[in-house]
mmCIF file of C-alpha atoms in Angstrom:
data_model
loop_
_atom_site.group_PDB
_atom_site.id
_atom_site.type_symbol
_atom_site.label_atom_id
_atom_site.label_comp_id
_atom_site.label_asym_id
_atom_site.label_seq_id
_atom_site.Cartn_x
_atom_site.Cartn_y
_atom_site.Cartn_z
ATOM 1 C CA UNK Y 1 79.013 92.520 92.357
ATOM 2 C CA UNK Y 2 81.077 90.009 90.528
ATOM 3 C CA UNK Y 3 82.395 91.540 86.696
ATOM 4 C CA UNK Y 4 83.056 88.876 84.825
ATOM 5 C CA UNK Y 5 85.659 88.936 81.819
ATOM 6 C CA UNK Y 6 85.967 87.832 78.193
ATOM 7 C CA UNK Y 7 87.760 84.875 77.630
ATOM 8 C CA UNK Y 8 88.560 83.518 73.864
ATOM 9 C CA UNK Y 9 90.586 80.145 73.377
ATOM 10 C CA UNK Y 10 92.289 79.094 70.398
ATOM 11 C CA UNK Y 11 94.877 75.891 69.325
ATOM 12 C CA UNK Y 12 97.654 77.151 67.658
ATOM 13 C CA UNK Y 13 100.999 75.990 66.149
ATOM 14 C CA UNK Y 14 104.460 76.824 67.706
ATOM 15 C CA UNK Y 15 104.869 78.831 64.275
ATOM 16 C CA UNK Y 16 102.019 80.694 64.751
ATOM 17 C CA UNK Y 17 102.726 81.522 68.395
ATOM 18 C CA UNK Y 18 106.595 82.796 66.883
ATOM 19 C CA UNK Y 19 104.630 84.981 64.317
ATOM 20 C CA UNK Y 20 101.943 86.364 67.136
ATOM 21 C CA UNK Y 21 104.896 87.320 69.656
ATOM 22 C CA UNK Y 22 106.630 89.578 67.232
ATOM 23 C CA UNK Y 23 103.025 91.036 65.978
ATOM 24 C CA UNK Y 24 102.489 91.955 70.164
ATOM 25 C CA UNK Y 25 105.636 93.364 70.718
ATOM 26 C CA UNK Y 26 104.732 97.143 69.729
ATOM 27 C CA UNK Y 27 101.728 96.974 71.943
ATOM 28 C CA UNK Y 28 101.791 94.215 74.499
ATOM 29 C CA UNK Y 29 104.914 93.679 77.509
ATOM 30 C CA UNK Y 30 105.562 90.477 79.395
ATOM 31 C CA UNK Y 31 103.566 90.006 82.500
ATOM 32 C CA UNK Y 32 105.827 91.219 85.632
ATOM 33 C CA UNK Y 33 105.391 88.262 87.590
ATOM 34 C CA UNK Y 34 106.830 85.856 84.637
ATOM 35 C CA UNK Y 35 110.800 85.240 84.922
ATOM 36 C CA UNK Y 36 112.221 84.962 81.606
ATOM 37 C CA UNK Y 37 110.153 82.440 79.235
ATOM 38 C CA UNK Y 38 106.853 82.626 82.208
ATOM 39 C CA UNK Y 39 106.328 80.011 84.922
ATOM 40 C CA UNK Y 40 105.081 76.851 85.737
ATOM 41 C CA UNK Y 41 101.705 76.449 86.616
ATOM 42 C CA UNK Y 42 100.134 73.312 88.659
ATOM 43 C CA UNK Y 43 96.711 72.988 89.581
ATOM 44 C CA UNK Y 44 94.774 69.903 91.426
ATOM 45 C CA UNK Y 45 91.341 70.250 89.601
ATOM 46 C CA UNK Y 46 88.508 68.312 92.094
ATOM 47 C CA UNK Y 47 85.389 67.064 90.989
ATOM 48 C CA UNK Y 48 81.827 65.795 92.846
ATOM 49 C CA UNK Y 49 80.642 62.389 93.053
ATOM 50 C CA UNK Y 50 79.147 63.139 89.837
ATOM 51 C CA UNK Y 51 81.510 64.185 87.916
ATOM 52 C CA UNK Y 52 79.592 67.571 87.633
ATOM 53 C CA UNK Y 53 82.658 69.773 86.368
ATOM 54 C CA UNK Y 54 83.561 67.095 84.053
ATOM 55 C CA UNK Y 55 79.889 66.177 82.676
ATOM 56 C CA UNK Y 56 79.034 69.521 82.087
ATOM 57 C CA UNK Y 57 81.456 70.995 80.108
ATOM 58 C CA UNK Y 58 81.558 67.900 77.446
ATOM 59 C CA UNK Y 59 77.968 68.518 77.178
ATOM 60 C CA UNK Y 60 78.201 72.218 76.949
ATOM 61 C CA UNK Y 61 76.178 73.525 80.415
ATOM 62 C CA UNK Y 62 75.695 77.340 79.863
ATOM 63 C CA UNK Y 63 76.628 78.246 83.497
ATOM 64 C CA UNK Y 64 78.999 76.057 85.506
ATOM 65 C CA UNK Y 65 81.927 76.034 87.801
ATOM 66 C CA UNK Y 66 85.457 74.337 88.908
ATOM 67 C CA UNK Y 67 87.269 74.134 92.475
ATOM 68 C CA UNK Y 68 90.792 73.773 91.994
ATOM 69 C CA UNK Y 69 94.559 74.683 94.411
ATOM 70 C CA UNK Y 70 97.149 76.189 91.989
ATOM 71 C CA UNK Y 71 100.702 76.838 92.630
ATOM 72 C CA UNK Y 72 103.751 78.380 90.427
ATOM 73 C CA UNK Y 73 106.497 76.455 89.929
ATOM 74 C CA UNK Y 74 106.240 74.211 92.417
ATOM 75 C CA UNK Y 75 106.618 76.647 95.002
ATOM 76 C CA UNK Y 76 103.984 77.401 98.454
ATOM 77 C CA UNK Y 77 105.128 81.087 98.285
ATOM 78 C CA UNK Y 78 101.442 81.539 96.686
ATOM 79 C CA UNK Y 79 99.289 78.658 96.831
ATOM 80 C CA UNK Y 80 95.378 79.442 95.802
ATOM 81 C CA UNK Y 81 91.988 77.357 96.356
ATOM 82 C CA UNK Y 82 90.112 78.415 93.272
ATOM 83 C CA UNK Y 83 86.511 78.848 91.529
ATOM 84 C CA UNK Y 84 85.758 79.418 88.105
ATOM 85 C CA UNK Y 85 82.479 80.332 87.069
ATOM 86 C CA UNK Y 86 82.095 80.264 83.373
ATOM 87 C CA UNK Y 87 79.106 81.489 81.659
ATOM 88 C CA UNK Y 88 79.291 81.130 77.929
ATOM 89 C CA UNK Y 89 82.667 82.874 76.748
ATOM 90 C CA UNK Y 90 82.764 84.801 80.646
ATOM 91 C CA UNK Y 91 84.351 83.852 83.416
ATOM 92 C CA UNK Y 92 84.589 84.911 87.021
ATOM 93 C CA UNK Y 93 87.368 83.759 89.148
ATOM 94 C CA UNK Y 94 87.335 83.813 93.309
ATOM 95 C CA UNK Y 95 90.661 82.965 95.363
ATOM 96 C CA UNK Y 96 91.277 82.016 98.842
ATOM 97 C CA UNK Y 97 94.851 81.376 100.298
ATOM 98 C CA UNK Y 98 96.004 78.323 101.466
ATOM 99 C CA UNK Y 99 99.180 77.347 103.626
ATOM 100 C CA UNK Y 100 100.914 74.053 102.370
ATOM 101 C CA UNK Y 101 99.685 72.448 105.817
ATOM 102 C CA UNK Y 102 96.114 72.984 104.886
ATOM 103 C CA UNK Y 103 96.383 71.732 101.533
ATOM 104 C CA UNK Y 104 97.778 68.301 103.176
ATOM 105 C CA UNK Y 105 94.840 68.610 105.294
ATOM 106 C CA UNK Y 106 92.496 68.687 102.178
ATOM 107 C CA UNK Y 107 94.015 65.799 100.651
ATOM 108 C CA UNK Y 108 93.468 63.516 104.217
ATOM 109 C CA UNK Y 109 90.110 64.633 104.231
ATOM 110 C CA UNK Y 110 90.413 66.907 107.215
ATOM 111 C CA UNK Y 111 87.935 70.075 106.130
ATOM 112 C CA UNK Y 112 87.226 70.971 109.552
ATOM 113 C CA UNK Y 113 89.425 74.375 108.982
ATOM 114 C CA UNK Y 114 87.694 75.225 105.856
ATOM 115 C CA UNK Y 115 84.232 75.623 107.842
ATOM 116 C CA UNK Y 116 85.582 78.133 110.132
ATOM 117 C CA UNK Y 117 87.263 80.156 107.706
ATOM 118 C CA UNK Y 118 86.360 83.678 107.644
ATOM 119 C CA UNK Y 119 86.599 83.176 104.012
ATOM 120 C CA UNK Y 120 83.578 82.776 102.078
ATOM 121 C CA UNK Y 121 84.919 80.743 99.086
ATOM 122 C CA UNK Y 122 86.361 78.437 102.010
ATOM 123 C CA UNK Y 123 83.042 77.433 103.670
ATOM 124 C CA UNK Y 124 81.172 76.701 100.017
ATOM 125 C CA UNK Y 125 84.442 74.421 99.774
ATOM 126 C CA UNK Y 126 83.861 72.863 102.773
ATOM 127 C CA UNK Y 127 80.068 72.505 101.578
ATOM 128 C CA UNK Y 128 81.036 70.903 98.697
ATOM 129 C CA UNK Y 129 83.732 68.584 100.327
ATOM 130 C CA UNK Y 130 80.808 66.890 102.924
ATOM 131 C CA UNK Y 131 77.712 67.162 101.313
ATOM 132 C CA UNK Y 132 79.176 66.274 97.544
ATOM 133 C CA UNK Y 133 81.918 64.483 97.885
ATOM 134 C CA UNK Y 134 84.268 66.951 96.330
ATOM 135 C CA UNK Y 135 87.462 65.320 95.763
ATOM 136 C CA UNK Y 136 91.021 65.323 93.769
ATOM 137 C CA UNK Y 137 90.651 64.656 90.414
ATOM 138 C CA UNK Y 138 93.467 65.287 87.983
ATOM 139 C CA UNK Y 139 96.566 67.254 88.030
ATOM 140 C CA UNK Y 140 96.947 69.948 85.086
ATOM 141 C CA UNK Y 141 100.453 70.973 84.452
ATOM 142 C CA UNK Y 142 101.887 73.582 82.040
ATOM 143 C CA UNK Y 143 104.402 75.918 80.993
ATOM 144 C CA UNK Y 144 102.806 79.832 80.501
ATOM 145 C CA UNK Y 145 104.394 82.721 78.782
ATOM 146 C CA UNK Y 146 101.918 86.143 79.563
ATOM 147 C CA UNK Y 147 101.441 89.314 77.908
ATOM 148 C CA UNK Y 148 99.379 92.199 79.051
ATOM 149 C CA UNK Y 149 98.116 95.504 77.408
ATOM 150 C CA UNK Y 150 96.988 98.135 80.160
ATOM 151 C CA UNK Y 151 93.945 99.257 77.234
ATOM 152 C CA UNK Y 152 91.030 96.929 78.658
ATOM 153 C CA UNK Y 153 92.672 95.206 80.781
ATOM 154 C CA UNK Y 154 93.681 92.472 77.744
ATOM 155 C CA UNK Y 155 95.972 89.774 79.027
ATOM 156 C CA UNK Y 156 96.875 87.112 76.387
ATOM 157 C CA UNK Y 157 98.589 83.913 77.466
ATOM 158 C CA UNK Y 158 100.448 81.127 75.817
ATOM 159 C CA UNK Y 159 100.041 77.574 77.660
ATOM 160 C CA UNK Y 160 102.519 75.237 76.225
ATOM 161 C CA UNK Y 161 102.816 71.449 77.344
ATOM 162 C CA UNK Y 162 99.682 70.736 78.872
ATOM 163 C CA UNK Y 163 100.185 68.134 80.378
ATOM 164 C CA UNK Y 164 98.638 65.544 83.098
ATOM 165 C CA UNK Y 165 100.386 64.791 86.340
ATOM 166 C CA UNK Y 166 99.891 60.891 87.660
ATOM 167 C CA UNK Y 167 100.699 59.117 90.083
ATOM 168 C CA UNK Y 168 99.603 61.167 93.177
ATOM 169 C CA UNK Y 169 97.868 64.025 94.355
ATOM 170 C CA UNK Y 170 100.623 65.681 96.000
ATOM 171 C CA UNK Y 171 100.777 69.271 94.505
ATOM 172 C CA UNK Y 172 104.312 70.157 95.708
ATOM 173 C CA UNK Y 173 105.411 66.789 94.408
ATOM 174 C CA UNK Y 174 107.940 67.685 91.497
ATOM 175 C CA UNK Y 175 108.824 64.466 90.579
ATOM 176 C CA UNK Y 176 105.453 63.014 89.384
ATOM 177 C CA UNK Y 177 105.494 61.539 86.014
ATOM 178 C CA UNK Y 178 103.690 63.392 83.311
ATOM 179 C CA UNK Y 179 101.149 62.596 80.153
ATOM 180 C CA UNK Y 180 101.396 64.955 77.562
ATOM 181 C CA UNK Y 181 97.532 66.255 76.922
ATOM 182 C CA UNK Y 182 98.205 68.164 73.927
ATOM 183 C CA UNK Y 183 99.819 66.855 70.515
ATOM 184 C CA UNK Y 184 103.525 68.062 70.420
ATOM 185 C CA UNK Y 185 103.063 70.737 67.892
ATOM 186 C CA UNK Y 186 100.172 72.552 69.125
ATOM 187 C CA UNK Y 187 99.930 75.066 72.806
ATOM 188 C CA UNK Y 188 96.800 77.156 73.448
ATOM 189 C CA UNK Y 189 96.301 80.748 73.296
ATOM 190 C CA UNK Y 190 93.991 82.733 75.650
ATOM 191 C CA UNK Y 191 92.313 86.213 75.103
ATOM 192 C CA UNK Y 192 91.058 87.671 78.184
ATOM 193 C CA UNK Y 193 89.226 91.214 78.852
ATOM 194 C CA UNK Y 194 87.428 93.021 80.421
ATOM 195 C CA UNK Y 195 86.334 96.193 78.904
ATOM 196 C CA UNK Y 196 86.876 96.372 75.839
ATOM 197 C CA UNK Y 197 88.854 94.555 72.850
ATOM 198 C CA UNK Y 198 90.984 97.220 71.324
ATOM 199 C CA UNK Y 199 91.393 96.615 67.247
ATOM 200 C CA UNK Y 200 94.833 95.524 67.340
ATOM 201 C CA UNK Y 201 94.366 92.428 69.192
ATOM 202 C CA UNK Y 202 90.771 91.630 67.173
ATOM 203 C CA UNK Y 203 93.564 91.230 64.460
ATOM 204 C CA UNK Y 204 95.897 89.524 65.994
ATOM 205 C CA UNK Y 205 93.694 87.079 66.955
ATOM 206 C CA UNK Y 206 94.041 83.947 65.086
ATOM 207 C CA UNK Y 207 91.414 82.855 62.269
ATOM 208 C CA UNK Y 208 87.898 80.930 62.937
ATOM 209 C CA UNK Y 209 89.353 77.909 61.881
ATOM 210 C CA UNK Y 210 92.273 77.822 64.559
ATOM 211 C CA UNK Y 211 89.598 78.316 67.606
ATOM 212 C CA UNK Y 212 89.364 76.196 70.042
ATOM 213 C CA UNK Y 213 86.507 77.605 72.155
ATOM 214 C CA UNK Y 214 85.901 73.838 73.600
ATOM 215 C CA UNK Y 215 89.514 73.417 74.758
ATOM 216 C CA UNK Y 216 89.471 72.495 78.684
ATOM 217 C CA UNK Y 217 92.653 71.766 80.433
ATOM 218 C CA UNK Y 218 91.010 69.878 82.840
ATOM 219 C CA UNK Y 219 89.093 67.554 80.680
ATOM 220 C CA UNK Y 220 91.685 67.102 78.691
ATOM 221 C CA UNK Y 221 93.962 65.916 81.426
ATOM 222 C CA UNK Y 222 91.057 64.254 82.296
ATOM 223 C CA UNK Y 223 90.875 61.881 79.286
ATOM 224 C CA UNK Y 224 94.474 61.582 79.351
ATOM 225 C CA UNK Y 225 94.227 60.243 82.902
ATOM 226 C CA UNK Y 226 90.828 57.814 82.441
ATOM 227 C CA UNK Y 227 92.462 54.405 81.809
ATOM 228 C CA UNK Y 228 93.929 54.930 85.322
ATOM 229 C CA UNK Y 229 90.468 54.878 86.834
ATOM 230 C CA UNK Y 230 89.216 52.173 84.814
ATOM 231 C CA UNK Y 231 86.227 54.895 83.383
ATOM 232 C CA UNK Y 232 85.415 55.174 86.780
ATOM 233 C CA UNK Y 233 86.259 58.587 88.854
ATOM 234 C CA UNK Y 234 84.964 56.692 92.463
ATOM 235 C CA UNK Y 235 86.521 53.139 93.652
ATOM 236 C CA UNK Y 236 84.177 50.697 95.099
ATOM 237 C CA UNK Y 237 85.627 50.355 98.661
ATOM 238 C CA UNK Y 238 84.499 46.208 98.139
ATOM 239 C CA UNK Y 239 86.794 46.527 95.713
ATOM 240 C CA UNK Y 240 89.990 46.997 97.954
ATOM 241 C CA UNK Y 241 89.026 44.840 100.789
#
């Protein structure tokens, strides 16, 4: 049965996220996995012939989903093929692993391995690849500093420097040039649950008029990235002959 958790967004100031971090210290410790400041995080978003991840989140879809490989700093010590399901402010996340070999095989169109995975999330992949054309779209970079409270499961999450990786879809690629998504004075917060909200963090949470409940990473990379596909996400093969 798949529980799906609470998940508030809000655009903040780098003076606000100062102020927050002292307010969390009594109650809230740095996620384990971060090293100092947090990590890197680097995911290849893909999209459909349709542009169906895209399309439906500018136009506000109740119930819809992204496919995406993320990686930490660059590294393949942990390299994920993801969905998100989002419906409304929930969302439900499945992982497979990948090896870095298999992720090269993605990107040269070779999905053969995916169908005879003996994971699930794998084979709708594959599905998707063949049937919808599901294809790299955008790279999403950005730097993220954690927090977690063990009370209901509340992890909170700074992502500064959202930016858009160009120039290739090659994941482990740290040299691609970036485009800033974000203005230079702003990073998003995250609130995610899943039992309950204690009181504290209802307080700490930033006023109505900082929310950002329509903030998207990926279509904001995605924008960032459009001139390079002249508005359109598909090339004509004519047009390369």
């Amino acid at each position: 049965m798949r529980q799906f958790r609470n998940e508030w967004k809000y655009l903040i100031n780098y003076g606000e996220y100062e102020s927050l971090k002292c307010q969390m210290k009594p109650y809230f410790h740095l996620d384990p996995n971060a090293k100092g400041d947090g990590y890197l995080i680097r995911s290849l978003y893909f999209d459909d012939l349709w542009n169906s991840a895209y399309e439906e989140k500018e136009v506000g879809v109740y119930f819809r989903k992204k496919y995406r490989i993320r990686i930490y700093n660059f590294s393949d010590t942990s390299i994920k093929l993801e969905r998100k399901l989002k419906q409304g402010s929930y969302i439900y996340k499945e992982s497979a692993s990948l090896t870095r070999d298999e992720v090269y095989k993605i990107l040269d169109g070779d999905y053969e391995f995916l169908l005879h995975s003996d994971n699930n999330l794998c084979r709708e992949f594959y599905f998707e690849c063949i049937s919808n054309m599901m294809r790299p779209r955008v790279i999403v970079d950005y730097d993220r500093t954690p927090f977690i409270m063990d009370a209901g499961t509340v992890r909170i999450t700074f992502d500064k420097k959202v930016r858009a990786a160009v120039g290739g879809f090659d994941i482990f690629d740290d040299s691609l040039p970036t485009l800033s998504a974000l203005p230079s004075d702003k990073l998003i917060m995250e609130i995610k649950y899943t039992e309950f909200l204690p009181k504290i963090v209802k307080e700490l949470a930033p006023p109505s008029r900082s929310e950002f409940v329509a903030a998207s990473k990926y279509v904001l990379c995605c924008d960032k990235t459009k001139y390079l596909f002249e508005n359109n996400y598909y090339a004509d093969e004519r047009s390369l002959i």
